[in-house]
CSV table of C-alpha atoms in Angstrom, one decimal:
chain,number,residue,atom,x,y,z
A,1,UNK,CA,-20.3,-84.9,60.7
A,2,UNK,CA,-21.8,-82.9,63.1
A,3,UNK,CA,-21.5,-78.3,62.4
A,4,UNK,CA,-22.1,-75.8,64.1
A,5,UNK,CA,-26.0,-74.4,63.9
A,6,UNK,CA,-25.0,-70.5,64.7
A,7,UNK,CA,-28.2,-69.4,66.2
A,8,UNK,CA,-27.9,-72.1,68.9
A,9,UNK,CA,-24.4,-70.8,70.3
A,10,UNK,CA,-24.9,-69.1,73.7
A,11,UNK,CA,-22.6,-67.1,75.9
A,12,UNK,CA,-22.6,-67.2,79.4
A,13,UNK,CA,-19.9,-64.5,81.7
A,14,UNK,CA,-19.1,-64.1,85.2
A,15,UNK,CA,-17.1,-61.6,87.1
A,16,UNK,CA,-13.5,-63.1,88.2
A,17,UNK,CA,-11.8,-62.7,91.2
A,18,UNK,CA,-8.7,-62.7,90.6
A,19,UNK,CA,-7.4,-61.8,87.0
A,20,UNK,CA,-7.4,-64.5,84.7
A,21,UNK,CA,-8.5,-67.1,87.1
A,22,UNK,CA,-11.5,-68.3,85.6
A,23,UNK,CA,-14.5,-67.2,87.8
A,24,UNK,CA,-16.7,-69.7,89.7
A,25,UNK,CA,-18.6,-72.5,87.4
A,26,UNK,CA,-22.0,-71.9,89.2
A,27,UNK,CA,-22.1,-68.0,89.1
A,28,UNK,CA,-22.7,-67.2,85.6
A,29,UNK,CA,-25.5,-65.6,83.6
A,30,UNK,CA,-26.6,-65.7,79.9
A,31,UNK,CA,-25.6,-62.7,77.6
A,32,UNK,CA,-28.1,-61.3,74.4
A,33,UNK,CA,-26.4,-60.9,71.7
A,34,UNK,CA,-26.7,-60.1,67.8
A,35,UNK,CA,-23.3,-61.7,67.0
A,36,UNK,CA,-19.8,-62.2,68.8
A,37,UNK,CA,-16.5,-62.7,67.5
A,38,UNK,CA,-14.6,-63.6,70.3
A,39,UNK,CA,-11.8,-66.0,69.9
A,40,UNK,CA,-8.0,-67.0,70.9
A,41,UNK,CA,-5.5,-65.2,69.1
A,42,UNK,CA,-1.7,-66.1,69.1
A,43,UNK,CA,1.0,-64.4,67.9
A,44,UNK,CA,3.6,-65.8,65.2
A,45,UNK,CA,7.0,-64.9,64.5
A,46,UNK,CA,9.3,-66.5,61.4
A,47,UNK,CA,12.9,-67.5,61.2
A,48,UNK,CA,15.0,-64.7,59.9
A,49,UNK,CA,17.8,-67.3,58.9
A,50,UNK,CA,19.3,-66.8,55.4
A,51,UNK,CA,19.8,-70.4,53.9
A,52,UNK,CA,21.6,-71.4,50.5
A,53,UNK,CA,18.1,-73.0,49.5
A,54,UNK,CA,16.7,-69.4,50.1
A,55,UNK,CA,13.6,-71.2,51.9
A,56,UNK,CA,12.5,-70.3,55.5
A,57,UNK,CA,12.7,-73.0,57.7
A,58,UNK,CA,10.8,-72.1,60.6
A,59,UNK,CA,7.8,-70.1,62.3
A,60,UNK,CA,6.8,-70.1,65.7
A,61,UNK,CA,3.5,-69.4,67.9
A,62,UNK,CA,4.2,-66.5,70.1
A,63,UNK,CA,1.6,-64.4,73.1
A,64,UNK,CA,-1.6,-65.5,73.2
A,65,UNK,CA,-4.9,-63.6,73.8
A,66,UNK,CA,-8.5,-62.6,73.5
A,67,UNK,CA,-9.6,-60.6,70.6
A,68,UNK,CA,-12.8,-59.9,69.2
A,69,UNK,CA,-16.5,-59.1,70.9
A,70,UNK,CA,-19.7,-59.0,71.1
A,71,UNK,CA,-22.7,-57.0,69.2
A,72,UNK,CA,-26.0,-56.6,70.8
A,73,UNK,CA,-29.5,-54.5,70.8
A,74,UNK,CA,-29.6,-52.4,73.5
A,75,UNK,CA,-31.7,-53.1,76.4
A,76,UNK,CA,-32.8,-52.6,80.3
A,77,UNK,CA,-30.3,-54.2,82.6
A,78,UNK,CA,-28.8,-56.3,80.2
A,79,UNK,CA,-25.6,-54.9,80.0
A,80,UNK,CA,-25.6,-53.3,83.5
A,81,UNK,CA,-22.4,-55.5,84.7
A,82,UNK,CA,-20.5,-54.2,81.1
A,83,UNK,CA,-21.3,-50.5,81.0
A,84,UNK,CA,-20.0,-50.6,84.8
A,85,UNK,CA,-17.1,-52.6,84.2
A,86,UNK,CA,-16.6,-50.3,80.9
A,87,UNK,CA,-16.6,-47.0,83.4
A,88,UNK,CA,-14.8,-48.6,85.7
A,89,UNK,CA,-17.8,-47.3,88.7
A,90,UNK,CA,-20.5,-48.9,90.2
A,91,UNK,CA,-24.3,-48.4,90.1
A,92,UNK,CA,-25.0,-46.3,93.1
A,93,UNK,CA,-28.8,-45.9,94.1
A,94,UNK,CA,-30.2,-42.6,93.0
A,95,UNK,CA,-30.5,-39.4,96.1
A,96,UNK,CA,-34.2,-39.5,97.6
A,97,UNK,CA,-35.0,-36.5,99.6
A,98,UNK,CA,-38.5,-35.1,100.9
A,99,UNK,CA,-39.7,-32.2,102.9
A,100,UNK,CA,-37.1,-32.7,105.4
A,101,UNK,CA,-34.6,-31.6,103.2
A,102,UNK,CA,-36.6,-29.0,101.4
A,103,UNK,CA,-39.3,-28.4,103.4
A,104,UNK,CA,-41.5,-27.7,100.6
A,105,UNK,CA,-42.5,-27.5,96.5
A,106,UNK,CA,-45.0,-26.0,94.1
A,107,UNK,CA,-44.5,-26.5,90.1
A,108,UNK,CA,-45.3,-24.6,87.6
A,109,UNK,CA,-46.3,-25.4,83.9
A,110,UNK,CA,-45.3,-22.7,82.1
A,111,UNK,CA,-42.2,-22.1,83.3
A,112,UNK,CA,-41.3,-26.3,83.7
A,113,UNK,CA,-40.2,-25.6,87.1
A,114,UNK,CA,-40.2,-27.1,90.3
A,115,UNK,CA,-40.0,-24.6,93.4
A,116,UNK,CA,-38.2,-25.7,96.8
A,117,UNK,CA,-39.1,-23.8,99.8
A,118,UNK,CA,-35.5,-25.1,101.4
A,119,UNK,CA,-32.6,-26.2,101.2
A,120,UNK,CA,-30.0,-26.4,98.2
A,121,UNK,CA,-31.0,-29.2,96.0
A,122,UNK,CA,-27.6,-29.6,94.8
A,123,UNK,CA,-25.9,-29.7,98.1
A,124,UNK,CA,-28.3,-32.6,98.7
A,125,UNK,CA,-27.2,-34.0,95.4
A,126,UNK,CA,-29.6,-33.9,92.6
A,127,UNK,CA,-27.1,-33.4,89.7
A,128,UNK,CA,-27.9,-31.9,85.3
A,129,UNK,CA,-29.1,-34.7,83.5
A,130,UNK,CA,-31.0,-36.8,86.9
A,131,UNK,CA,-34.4,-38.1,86.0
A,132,UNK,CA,-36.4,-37.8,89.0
A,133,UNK,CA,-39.8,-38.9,90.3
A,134,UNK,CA,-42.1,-37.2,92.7
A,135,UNK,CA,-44.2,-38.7,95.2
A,136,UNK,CA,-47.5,-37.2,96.9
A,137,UNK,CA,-47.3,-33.7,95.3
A,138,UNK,CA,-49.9,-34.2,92.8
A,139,UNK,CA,-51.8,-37.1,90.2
A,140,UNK,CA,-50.7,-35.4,87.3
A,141,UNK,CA,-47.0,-35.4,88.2
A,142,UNK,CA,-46.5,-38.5,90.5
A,143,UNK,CA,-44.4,-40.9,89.7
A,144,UNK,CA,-43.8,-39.6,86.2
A,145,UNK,CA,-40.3,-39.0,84.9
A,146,UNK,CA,-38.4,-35.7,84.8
A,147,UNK,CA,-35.2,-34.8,83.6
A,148,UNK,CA,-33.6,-31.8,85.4
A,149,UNK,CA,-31.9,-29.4,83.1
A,150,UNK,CA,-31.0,-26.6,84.9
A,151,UNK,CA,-30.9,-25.2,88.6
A,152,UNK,CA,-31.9,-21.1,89.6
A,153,UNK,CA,-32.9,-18.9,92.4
A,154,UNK,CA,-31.9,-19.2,95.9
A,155,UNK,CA,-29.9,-22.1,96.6
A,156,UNK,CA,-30.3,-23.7,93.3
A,157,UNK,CA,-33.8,-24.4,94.5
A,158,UNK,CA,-35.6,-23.4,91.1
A,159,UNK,CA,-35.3,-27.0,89.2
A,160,UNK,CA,-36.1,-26.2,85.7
A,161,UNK,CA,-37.3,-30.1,83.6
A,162,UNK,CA,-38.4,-31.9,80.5
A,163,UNK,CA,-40.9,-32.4,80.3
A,164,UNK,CA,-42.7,-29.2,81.7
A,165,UNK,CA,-45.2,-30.6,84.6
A,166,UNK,CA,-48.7,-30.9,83.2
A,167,UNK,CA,-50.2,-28.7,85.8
A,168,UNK,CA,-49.6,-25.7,88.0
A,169,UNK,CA,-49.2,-26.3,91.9
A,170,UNK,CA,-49.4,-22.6,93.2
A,171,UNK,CA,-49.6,-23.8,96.6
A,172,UNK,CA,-46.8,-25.5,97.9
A,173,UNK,CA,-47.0,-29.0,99.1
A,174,UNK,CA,-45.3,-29.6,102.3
A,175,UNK,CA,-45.6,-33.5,102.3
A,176,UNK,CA,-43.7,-35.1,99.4
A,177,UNK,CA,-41.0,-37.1,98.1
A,178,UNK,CA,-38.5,-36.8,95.1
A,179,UNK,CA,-36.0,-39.1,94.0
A,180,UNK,CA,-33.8,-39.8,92.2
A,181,UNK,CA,-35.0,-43.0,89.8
A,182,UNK,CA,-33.0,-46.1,89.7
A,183,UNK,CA,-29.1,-46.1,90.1
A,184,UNK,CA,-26.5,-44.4,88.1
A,185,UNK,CA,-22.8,-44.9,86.9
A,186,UNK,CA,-19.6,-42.6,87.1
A,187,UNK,CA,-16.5,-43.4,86.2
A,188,UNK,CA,-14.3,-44.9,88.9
A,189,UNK,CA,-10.8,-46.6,89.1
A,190,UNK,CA,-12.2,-50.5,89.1
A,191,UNK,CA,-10.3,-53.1,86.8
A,192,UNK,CA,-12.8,-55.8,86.3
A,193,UNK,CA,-12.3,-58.8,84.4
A,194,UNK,CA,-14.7,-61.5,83.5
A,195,UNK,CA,-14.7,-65.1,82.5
A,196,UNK,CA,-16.3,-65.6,79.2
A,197,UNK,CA,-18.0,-68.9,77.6
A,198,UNK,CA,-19.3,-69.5,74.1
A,199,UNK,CA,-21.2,-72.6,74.2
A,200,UNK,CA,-21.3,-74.6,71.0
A,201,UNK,CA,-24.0,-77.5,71.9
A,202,UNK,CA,-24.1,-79.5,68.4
A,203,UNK,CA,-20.5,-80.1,69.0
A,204,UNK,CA,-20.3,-80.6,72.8
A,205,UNK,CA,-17.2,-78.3,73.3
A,206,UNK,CA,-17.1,-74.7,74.3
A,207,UNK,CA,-15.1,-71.9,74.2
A,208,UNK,CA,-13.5,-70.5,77.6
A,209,UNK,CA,-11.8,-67.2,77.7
A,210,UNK,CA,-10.3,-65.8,81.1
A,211,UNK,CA,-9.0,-62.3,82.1
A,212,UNK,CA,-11.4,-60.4,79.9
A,213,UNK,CA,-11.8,-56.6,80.4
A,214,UNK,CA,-13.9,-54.3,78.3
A,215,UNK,CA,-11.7,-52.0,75.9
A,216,UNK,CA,-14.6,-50.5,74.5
A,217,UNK,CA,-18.1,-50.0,73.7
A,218,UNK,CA,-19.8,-48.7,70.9
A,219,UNK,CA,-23.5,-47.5,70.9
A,220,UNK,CA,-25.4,-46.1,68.0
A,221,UNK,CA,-28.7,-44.5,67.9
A,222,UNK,CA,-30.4,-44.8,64.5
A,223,UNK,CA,-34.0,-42.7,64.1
A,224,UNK,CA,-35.6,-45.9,63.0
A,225,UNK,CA,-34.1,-48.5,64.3
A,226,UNK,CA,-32.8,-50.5,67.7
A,227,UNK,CA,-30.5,-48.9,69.1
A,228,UNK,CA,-27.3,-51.4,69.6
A,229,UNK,CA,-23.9,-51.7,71.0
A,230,UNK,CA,-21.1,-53.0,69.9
A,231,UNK,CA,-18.1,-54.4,73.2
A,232,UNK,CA,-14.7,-54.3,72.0
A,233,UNK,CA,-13.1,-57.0,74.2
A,234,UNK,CA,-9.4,-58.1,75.4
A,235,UNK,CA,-8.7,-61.2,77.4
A,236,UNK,CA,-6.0,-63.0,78.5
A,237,UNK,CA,-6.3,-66.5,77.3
A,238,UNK,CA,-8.6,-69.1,76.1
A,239,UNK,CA,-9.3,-72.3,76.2
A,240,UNK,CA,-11.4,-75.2,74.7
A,241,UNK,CA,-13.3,-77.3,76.4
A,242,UNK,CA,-15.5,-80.4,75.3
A,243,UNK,CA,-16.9,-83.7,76.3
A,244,UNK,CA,-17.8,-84.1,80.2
A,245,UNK,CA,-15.6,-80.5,80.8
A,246,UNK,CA,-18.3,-79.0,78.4
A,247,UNK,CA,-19.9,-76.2,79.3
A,248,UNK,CA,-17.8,-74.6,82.3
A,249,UNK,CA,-20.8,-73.1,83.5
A,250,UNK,CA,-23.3,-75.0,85.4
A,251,UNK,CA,-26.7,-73.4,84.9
A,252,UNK,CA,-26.8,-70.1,84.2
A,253,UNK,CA,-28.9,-67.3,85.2
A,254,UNK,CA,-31.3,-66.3,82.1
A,255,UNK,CA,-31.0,-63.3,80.5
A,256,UNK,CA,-32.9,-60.9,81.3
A,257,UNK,CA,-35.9,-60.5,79.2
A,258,UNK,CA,-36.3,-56.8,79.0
A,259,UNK,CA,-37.5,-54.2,75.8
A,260,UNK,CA,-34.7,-53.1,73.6
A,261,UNK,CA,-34.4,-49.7,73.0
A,262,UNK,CA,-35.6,-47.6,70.0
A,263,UNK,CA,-33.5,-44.6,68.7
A,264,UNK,CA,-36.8,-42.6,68.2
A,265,UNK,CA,-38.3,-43.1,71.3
A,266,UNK,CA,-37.3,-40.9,74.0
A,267,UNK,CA,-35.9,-37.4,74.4
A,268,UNK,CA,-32.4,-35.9,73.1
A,269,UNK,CA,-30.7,-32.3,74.6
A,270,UNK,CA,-27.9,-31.0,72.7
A,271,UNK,CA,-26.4,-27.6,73.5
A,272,UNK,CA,-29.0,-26.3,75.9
A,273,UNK,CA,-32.1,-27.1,73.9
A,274,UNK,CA,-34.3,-30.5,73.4
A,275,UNK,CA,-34.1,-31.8,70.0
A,276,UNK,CA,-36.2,-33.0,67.3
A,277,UNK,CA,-33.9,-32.7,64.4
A,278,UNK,CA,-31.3,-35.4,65.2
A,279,UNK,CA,-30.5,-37.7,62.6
A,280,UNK,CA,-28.3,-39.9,64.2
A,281,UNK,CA,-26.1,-39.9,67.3
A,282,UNK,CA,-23.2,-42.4,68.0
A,283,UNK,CA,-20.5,-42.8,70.5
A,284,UNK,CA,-17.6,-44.9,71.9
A,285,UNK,CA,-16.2,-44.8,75.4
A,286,UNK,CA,-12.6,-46.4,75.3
A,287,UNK,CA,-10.4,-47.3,77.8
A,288,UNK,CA,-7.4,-47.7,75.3
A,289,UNK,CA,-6.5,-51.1,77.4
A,290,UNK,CA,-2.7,-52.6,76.5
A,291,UNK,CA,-1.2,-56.1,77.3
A,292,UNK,CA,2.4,-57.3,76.8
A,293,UNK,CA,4.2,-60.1,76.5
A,294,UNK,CA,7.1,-61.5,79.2
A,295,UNK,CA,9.5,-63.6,78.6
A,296,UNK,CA,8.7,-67.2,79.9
A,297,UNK,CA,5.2,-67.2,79.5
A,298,UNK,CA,3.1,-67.2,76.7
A,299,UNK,CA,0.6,-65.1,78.4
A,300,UNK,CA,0.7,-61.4,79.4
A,301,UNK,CA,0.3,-61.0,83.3
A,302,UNK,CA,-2.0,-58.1,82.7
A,303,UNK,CA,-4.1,-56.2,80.8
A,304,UNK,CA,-3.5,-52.4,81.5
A,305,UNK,CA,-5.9,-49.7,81.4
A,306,UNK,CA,-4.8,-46.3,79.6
A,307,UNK,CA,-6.9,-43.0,79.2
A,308,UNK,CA,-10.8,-43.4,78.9
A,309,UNK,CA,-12.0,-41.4,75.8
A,310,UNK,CA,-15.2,-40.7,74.8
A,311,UNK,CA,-15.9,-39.3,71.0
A,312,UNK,CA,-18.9,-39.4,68.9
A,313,UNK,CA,-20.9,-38.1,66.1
A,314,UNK,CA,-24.2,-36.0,66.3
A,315,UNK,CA,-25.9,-35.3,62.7
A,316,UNK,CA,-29.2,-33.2,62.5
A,317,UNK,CA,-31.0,-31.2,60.0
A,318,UNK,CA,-30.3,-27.4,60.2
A,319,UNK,CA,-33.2,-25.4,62.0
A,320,UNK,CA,-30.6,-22.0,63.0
A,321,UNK,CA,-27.0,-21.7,63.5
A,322,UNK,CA,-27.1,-22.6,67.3
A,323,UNK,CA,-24.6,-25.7,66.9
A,324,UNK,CA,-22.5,-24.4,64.0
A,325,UNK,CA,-21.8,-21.1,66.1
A,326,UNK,CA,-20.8,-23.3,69.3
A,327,UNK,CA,-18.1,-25.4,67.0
A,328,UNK,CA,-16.9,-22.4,65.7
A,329,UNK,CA,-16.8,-20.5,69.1
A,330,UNK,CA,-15.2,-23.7,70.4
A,331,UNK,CA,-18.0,-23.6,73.1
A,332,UNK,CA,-19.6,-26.6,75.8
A,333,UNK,CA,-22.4,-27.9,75.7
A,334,UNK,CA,-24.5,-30.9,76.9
A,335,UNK,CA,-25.6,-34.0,75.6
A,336,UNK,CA,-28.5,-35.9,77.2
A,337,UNK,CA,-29.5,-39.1,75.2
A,338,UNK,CA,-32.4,-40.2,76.9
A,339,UNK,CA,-33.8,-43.9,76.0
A,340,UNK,CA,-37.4,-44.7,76.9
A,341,UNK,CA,-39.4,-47.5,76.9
A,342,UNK,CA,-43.1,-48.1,76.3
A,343,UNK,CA,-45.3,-47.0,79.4
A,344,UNK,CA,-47.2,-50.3,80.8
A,345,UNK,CA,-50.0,-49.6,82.5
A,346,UNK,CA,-50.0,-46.0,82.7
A,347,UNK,CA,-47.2,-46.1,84.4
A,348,UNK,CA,-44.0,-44.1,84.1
A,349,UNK,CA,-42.0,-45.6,81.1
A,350,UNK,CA,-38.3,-47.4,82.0
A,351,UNK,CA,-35.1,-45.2,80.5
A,352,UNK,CA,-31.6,-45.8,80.0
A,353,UNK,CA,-29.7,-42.4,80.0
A,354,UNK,CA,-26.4,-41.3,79.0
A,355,UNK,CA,-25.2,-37.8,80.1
A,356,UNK,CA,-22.2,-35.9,79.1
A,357,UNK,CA,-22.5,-32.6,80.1
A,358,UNK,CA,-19.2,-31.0,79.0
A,359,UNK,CA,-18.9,-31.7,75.4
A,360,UNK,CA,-16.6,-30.0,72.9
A,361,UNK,CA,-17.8,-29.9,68.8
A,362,UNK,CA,-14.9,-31.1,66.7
A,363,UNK,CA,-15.6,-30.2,63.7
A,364,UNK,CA,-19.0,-29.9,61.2
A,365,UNK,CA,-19.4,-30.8,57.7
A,366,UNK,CA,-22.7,-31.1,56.0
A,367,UNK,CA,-23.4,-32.3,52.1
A,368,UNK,CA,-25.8,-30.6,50.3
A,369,UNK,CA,-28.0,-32.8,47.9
A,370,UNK,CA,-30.8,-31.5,45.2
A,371,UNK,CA,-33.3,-33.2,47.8
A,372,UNK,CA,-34.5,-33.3,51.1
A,373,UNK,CA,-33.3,-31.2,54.2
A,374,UNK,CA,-29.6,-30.3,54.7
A,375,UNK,CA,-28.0,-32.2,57.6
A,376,UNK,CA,-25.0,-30.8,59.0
A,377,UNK,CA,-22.5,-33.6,61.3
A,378,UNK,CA,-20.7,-32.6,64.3
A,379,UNK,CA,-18.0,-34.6,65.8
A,380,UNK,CA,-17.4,-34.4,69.4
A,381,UNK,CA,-15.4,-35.6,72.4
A,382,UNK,CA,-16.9,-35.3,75.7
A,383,UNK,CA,-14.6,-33.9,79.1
A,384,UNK,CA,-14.4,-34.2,82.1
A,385,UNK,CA,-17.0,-31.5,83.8
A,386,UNK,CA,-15.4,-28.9,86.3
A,387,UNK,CA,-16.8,-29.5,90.1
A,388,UNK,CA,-19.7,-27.0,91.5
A,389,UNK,CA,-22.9,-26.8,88.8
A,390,UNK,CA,-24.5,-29.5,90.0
A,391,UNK,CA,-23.3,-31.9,87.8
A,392,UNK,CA,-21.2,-35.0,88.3
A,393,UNK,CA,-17.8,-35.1,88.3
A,394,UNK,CA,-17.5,-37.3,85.4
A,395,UNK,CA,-16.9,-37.1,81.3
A,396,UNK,CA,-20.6,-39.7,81.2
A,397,UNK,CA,-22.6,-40.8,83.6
A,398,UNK,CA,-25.3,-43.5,83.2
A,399,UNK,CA,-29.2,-43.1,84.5
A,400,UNK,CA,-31.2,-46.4,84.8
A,401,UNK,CA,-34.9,-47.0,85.5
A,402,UNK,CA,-34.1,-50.1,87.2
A,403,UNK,CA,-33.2,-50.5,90.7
């Protein structure tokens, strides 16, 4: 008798459609993954009948669906199609102006500021939280990564970064580019669904689940450790396959073989300031989705979307009252997570960012032990920002290197 070797089950998805209609056989790619728990679920419901054997005499199979997920390290572009799908957006490419737009720019070192001679950098649409790369200015800031945390002066044209550039340029250049890097994700009003196959070769069958929609995701980013994800998934029916109908998919696209993030590489804001007390930092962005049944069908006819809500956890060791004094004052700050990978070739390293920039502290508690530092832990719940202060109109938005 043939079982099931666990390490040699793949999962392939594809977008759908339609809802529920399973999505073209030759479309799909391979998912990484840790672990999955995906699987049909069904309902049940019992005979209420009172008999003079006192025993119950029936039970019936009632709605089916999708429960479970997936669990995974975090990586480049591996997850692209979810955390868009999760959001609801799409990945837009990332503004790229030049001196056209702001005619010109100097830097300076000490201050971490890049000057604009024109323009309003926000009315051309660089945003709080935008990693941007500039072109032609000067070796030691080409093409390296900079995260803009705040905008000043005339026009917003004083863009203040981390890092600080590594050199002044007094005189301003009046040939250059700077760009936005990558593409990024806002939350939109999307409802996409994807077809879903665990492939079980040692057996020859696989597992085909339809009208699946991404309730939530969970990401965690330990200080020594990969940082991961966990997808909460709902679908709308399954089925199993096997023999010659075994897999659905016909070839799928690899995986992409990209560098999995590392809690401790990389930068974190919290509250106006760069951090490098964190302990830990996790969140969840749910969509709250909700299916039910009809009569005449053992199948819901949709999945519906409710509220998306995003709450985490920050924990850090206590350096000054800065945090404690903003959950007490009920005050907003930022959050900034920014993921790096290792630089090849001198080149600027890839990055994964998630930006909330109006987040609320809900509440801090701290233990304190005979040893070691005392680390206080704030739970939070990001909002949605207010239009105008160049940032996005949206509770997180998602930065990535690639294109």
């Amino acid at each position: 008798m043939a079982l099931q070797n666990a390490v040699n089950v793949s999962i392939a998805y594809a977008k759908e459609s339609t809802f529920g209609t399973p999505a073209s056989a030759g479309s799909s790619q391979y998912i990484r993954r840790v672990s999955s728990s995906l699987s049909l679920s069904k309902e049940s419901f019992a005979s209420n009948e009172v008999r003079p054997d006192q025993q119950v005499s029936d039970l019936r199979h009632g709605m089916r669906s999708v429960t479970g997920g997936i669990e995974g390290e975090l990586s480049l572009q591996t997850y692209d199609d979810w955390l868009a799908s999760l959001l609801r957006g799409t990945w837009v490419a990332g503004t790229s102006l030049s001196q056209s737009q702001l005619t010109s720019v100097a830097a300076s070192a000490s201050a971490g500021t890049f000057t604009f001679g024109g323009g309003d950098p926000v009315a051309l649409g660089l945003r709080l939280g935008d990693v941007v790369r500039f072109g032609t200015v000067n070796a030691s800031i080409n093409g390296r990564n900079f995260r803009i945390v705040g905008f000043g002066g005339t026009t917003n044209r004083t863009v203040t970064v981390f890092p600080k550039p590594a050199v002044d340029v007094a005189s301003p250049v009046t040939t250059f580019t700077v760009a936005v890097q990558g593409r990024k994700l806002t939350t939109g009003v999307l409802k996409d669904s994807y077809t879903i196959e665990q492939i079980n070769p040692d057996l020859d069958n696989s597992e085909r689940y339809a009208g699946v929609r991404m309730n939530s995701a969970s990401i965690s980013l330990p200080p020594n450790g990969m940082a991961t994800v966990s997808w909460d998934m709902m679908g709308q029916d399954g089925t199993i396959l096997s023999g010659a109908s075994s897999p659905y998919f016909t070839a799928p696209t690899a995986a992409p073989n990209t560098g999995i993030f590392a809690g401790l590489n990389g930068s974190l804001r919290i509250a106006g300031a760069e951090r490098a007390v964190v302990t830990a930092l996790d969140f969840q962005v749910t969509n709250n989705l909700s299916m039910q049944g009809v009569v005449g069908s053992p199948i819901a006819p949709e999945i519906f979307f409710g509220r998306m809500v995003l709450t985490g956890n920050v924990s850090a060791y206590i350096e000054d009252t800065s945090l404690i004094d903003a959950f007490v004052a009920e005050s907003e700050v930022d959050i900034v997570s920014q993921l790096d990978l290792a630089a090849v070739g001198g080149a600027a390293p890839d990055f994964l960012v998630f930006n909330m920039q109006r987040v609320k502290l809900s509440g801090y508690s701290k233990t304190i032990g005979p040893d070691g530092g005392v680390i206080a832990t704030f739970p939070f719940q990001a909002l949605l920002p207010t239009a105008g202060s160049g940032r996005d109109a949206s509770t997180l938005v998602i930065q990535r290197a690639n294109a």
